[in-house]
PDB file of C-alpha atoms in Angstrom:
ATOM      1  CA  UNK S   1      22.443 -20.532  -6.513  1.00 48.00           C
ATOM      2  CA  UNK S   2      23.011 -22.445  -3.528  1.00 54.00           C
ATOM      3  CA  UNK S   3      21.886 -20.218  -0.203  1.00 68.00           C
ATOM      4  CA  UNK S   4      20.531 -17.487  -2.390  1.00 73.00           C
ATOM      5  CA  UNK S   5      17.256 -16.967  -0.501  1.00 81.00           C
ATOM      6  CA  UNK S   6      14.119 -18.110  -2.355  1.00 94.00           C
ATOM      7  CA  UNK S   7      11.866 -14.447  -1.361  1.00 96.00           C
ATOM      8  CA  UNK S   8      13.369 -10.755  -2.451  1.00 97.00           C
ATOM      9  CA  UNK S   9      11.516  -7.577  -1.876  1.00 98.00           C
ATOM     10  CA  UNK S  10      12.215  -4.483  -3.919  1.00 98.00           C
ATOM     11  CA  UNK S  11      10.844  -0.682  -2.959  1.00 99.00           C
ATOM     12  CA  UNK S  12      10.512   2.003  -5.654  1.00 98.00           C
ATOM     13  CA  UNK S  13       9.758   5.791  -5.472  1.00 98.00           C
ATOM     14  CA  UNK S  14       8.556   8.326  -8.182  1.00 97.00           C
ATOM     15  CA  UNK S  15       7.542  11.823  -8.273  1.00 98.00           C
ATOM     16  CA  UNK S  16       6.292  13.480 -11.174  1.00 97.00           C
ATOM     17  CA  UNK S  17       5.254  17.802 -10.866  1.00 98.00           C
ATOM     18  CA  UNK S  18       1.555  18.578 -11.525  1.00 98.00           C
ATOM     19  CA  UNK S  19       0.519  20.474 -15.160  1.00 97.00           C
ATOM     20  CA  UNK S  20      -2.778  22.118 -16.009  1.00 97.00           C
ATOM     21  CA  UNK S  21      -3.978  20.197 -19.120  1.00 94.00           C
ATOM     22  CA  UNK S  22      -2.057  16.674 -18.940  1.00 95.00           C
ATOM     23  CA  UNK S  23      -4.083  13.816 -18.116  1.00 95.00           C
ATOM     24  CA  UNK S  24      -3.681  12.198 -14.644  1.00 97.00           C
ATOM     25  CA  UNK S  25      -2.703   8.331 -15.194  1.00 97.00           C
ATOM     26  CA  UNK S  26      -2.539   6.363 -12.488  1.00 98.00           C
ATOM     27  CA  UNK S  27      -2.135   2.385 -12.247  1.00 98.00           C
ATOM     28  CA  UNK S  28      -2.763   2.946 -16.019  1.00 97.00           C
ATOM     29  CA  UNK S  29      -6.617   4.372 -15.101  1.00 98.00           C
ATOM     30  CA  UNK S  30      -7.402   8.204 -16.147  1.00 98.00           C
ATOM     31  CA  UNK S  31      -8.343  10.212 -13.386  1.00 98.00           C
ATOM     32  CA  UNK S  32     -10.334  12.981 -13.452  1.00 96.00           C
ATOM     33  CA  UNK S  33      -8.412  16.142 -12.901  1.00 97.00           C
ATOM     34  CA  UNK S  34      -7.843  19.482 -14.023  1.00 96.00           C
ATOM     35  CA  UNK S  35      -3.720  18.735 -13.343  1.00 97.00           C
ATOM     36  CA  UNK S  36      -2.142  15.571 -14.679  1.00 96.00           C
ATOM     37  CA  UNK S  37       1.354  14.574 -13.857  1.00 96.00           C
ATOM     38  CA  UNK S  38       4.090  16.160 -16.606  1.00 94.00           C
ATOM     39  CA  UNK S  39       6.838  13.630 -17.847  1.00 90.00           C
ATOM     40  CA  UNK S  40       8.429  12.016 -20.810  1.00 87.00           C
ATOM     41  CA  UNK S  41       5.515   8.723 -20.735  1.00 88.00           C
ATOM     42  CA  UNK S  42       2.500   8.922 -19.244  1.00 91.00           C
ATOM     43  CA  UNK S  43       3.631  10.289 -16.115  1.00 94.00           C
ATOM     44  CA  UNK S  44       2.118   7.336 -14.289  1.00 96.00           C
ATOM     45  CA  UNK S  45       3.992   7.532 -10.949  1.00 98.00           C
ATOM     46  CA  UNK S  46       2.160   4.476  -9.273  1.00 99.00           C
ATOM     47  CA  UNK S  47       3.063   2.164 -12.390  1.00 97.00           C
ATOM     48  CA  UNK S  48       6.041   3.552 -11.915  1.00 97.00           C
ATOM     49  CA  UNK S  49       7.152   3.190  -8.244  1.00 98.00           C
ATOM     50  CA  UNK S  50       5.995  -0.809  -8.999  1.00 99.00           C
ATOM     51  CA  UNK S  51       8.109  -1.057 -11.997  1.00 98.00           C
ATOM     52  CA  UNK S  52      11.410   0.077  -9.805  1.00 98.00           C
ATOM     53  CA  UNK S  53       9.952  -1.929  -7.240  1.00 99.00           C
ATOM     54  CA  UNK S  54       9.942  -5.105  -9.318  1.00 98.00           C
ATOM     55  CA  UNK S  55      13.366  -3.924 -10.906  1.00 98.00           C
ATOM     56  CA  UNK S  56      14.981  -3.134  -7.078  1.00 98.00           C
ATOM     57  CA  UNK S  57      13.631  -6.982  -6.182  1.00 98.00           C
ATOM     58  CA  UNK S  58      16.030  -7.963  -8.821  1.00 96.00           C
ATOM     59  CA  UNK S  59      18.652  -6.321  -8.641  1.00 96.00           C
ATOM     60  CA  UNK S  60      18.360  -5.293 -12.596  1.00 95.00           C
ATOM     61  CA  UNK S  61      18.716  -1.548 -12.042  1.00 95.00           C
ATOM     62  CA  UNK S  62      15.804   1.392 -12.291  1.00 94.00           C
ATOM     63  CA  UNK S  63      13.231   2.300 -14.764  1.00 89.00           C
ATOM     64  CA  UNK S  64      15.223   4.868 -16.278  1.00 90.00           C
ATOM     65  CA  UNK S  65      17.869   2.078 -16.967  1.00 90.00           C
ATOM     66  CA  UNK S  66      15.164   0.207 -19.118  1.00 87.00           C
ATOM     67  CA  UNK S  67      12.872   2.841 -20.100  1.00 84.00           C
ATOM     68  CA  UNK S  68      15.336   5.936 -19.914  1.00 82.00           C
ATOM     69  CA  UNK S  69      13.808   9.233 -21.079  1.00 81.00           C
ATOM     70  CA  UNK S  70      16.027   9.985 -23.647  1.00 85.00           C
ATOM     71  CA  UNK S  71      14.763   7.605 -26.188  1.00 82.00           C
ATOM     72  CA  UNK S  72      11.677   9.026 -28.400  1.00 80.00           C
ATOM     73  CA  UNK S  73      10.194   5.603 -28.246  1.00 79.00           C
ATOM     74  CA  UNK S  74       8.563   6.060 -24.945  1.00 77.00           C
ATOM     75  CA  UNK S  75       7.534   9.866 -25.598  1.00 78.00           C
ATOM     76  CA  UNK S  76       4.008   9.679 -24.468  1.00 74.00           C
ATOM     77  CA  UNK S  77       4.348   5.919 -23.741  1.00 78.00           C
ATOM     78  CA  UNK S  78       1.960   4.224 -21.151  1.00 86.00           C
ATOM     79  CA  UNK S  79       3.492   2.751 -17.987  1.00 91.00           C
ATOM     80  CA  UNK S  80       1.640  -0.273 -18.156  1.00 94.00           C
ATOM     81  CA  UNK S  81       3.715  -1.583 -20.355  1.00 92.00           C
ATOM     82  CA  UNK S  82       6.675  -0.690 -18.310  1.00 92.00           C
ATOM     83  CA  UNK S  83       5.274  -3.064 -16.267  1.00 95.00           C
ATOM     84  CA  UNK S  84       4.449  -5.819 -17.617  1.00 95.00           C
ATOM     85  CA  UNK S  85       7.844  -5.968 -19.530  1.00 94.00           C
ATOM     86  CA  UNK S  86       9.253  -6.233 -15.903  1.00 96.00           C
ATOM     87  CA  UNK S  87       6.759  -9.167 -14.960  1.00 97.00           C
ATOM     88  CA  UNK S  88       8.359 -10.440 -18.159  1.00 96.00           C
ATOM     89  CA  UNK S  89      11.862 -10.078 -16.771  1.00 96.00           C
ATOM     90  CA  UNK S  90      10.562 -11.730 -13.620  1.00 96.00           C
ATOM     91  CA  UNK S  91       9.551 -15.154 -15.189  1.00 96.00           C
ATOM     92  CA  UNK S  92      12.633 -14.840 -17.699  1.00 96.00           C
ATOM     93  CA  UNK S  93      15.143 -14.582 -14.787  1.00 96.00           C
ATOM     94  CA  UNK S  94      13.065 -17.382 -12.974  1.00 96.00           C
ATOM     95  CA  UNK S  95      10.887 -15.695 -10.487  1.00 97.00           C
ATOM     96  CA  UNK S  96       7.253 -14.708  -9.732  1.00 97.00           C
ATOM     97  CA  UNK S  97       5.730 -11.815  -8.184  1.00 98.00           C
ATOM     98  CA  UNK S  98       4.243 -12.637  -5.130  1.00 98.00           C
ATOM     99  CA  UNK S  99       2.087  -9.205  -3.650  1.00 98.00           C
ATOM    100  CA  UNK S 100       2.576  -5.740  -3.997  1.00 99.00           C
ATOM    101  CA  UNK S 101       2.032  -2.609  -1.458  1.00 99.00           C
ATOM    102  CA  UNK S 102       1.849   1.404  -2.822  1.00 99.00           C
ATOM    103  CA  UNK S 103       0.957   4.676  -1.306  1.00 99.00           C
ATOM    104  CA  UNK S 104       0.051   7.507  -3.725  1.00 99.00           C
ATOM    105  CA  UNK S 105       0.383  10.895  -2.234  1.00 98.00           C
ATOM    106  CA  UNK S 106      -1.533  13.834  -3.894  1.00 98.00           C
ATOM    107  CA  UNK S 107      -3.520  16.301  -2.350  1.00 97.00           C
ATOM    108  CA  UNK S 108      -6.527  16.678  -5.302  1.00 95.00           C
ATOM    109  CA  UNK S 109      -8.816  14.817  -6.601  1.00 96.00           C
ATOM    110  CA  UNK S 110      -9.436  12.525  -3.837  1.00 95.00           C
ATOM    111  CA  UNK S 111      -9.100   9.299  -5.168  1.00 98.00           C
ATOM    112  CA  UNK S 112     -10.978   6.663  -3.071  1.00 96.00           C
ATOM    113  CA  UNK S 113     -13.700   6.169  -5.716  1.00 97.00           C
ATOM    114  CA  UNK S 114     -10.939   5.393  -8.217  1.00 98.00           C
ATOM    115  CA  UNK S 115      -9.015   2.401  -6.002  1.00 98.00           C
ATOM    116  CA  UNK S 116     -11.183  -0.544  -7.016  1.00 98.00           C
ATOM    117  CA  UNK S 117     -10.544   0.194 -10.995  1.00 99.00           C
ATOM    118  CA  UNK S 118      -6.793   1.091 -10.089  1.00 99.00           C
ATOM    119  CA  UNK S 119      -6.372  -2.021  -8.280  1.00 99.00           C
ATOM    120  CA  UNK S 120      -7.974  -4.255 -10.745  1.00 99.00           C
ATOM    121  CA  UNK S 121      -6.027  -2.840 -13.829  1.00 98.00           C
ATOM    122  CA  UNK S 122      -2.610  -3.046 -11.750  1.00 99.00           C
ATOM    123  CA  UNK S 123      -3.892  -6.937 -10.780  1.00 99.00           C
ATOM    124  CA  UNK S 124      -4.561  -7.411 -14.582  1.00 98.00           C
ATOM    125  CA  UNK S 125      -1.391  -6.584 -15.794  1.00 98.00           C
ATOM    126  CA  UNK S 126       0.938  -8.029 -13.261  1.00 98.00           C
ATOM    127  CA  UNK S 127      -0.646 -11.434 -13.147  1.00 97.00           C
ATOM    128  CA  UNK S 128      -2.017 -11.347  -9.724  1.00 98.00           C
ATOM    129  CA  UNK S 129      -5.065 -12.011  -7.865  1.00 99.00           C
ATOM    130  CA  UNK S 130      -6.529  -9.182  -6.504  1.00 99.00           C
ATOM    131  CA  UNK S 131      -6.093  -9.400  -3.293  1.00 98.00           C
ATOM    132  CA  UNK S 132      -2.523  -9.144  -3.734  1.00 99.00           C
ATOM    133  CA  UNK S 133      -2.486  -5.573  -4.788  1.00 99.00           C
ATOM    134  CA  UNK S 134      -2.712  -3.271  -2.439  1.00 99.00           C
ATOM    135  CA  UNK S 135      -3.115   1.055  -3.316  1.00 99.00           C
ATOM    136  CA  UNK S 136      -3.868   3.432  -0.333  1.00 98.00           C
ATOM    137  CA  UNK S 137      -4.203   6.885  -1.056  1.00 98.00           C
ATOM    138  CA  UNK S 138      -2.326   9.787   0.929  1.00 98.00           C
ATOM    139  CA  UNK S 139      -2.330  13.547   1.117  1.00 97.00           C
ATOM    140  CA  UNK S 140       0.630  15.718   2.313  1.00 96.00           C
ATOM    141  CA  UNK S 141      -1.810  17.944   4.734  1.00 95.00           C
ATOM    142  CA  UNK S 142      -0.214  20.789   3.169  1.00 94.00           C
ATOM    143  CA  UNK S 143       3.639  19.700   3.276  1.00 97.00           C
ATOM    144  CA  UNK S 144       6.357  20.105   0.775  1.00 97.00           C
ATOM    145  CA  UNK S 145       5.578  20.067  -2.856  1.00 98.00           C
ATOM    146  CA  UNK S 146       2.885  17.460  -2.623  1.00 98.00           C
ATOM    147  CA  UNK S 147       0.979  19.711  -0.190  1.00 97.00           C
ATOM    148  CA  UNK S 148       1.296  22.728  -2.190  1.00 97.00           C
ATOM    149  CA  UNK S 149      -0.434  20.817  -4.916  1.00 96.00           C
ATOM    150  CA  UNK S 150       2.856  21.010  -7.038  1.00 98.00           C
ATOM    151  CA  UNK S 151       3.723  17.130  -7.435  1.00 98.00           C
ATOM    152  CA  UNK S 152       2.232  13.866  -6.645  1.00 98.00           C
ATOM    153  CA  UNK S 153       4.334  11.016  -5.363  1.00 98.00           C
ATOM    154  CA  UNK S 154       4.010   7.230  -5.245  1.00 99.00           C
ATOM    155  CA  UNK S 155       5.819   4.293  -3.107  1.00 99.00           C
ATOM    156  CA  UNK S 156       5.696   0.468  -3.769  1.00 99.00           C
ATOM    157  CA  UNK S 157       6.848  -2.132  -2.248  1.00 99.00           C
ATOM    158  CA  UNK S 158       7.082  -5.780  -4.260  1.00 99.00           C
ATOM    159  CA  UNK S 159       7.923  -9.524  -2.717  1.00 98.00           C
ATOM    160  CA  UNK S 160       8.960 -12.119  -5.298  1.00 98.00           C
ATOM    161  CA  UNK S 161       9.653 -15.694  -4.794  1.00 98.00           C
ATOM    162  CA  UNK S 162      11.562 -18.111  -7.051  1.00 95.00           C
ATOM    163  CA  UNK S 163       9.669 -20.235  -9.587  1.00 91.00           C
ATOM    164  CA  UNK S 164       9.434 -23.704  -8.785  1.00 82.00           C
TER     165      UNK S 164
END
């Protein structure tokens, strides 16, 4: 692919509404929470937004695309392995995951004493050092469906570079 450019950076979104009773997943940790996130898998918007980051960096589509939510097979599934069947895809189309950037926006539970174990499980299963995975945690102040307490909302951002 002569001229192709050896970096691409991909940006993924996902919101999932808030239920009393479900368990709040995020970057494949349990939270503790009265409301988890309501979906087909786990709900886990952060693993999420990453995995259609990773996808968008490739140009391969969404997560629905791969992992839609009409198939029973990922009824109750855990996003984790969304992504790490994307890192998969990565090395299997010839490139590597580089870093990767996310926001989480959710009014409740505060989630600061949560990032090191969120960060660490996301470095686990995407193969990289930990200091290439960066979660900040937002709140709404009150805004929209996320500041209602209605929905939570995560953003990624992922570089990859070509395999040499």
């Amino acid at each position: 692919m002569s001229g192709a450019p050896d970096y691409r950076t991909g940006i993924g979104w996902d919101s999932h509404r808030l239920k009393k009773g479900r368990p709040l997943i995020l970057g494949g940790v349990r939270i503790e929470s009265e409301f988890g996130l309501d979906g087909h898998s786990d709900a886990d918007v952060l693993s999420h937004a990453i995995t259609d980051a990773l996808l968008g960096a490739l140009a391969q589509g969404d997560i629905g695309m791969h992992f839609p939510d009409s198939d029973p097979k990922w009824k109750d599934a855990g996003s984790l392995h969304f992504l790490h069947h994307t890192v998969q895809l990565l090395g299997v189309a010839g490139w590597k995951l580089v870093n990767v950037d996310a926001n989480v926006l959710i009014e409740k539970p505060k989630l600061k004493d949560y990032r090191q174990a969120i960060r660490e499980s996301l470095a686990r299963t995407l193969g990289l050092p930990l200091d290439c995975v960066s979660v900040k945690f937002k709140t709404a102040e009150g805004v929209g469906p996320v500041g209602r307490g209605e929905s939570a909302e995560a953003q990624a951002v992922a570089t990859i570079t070509r395999r040499t």
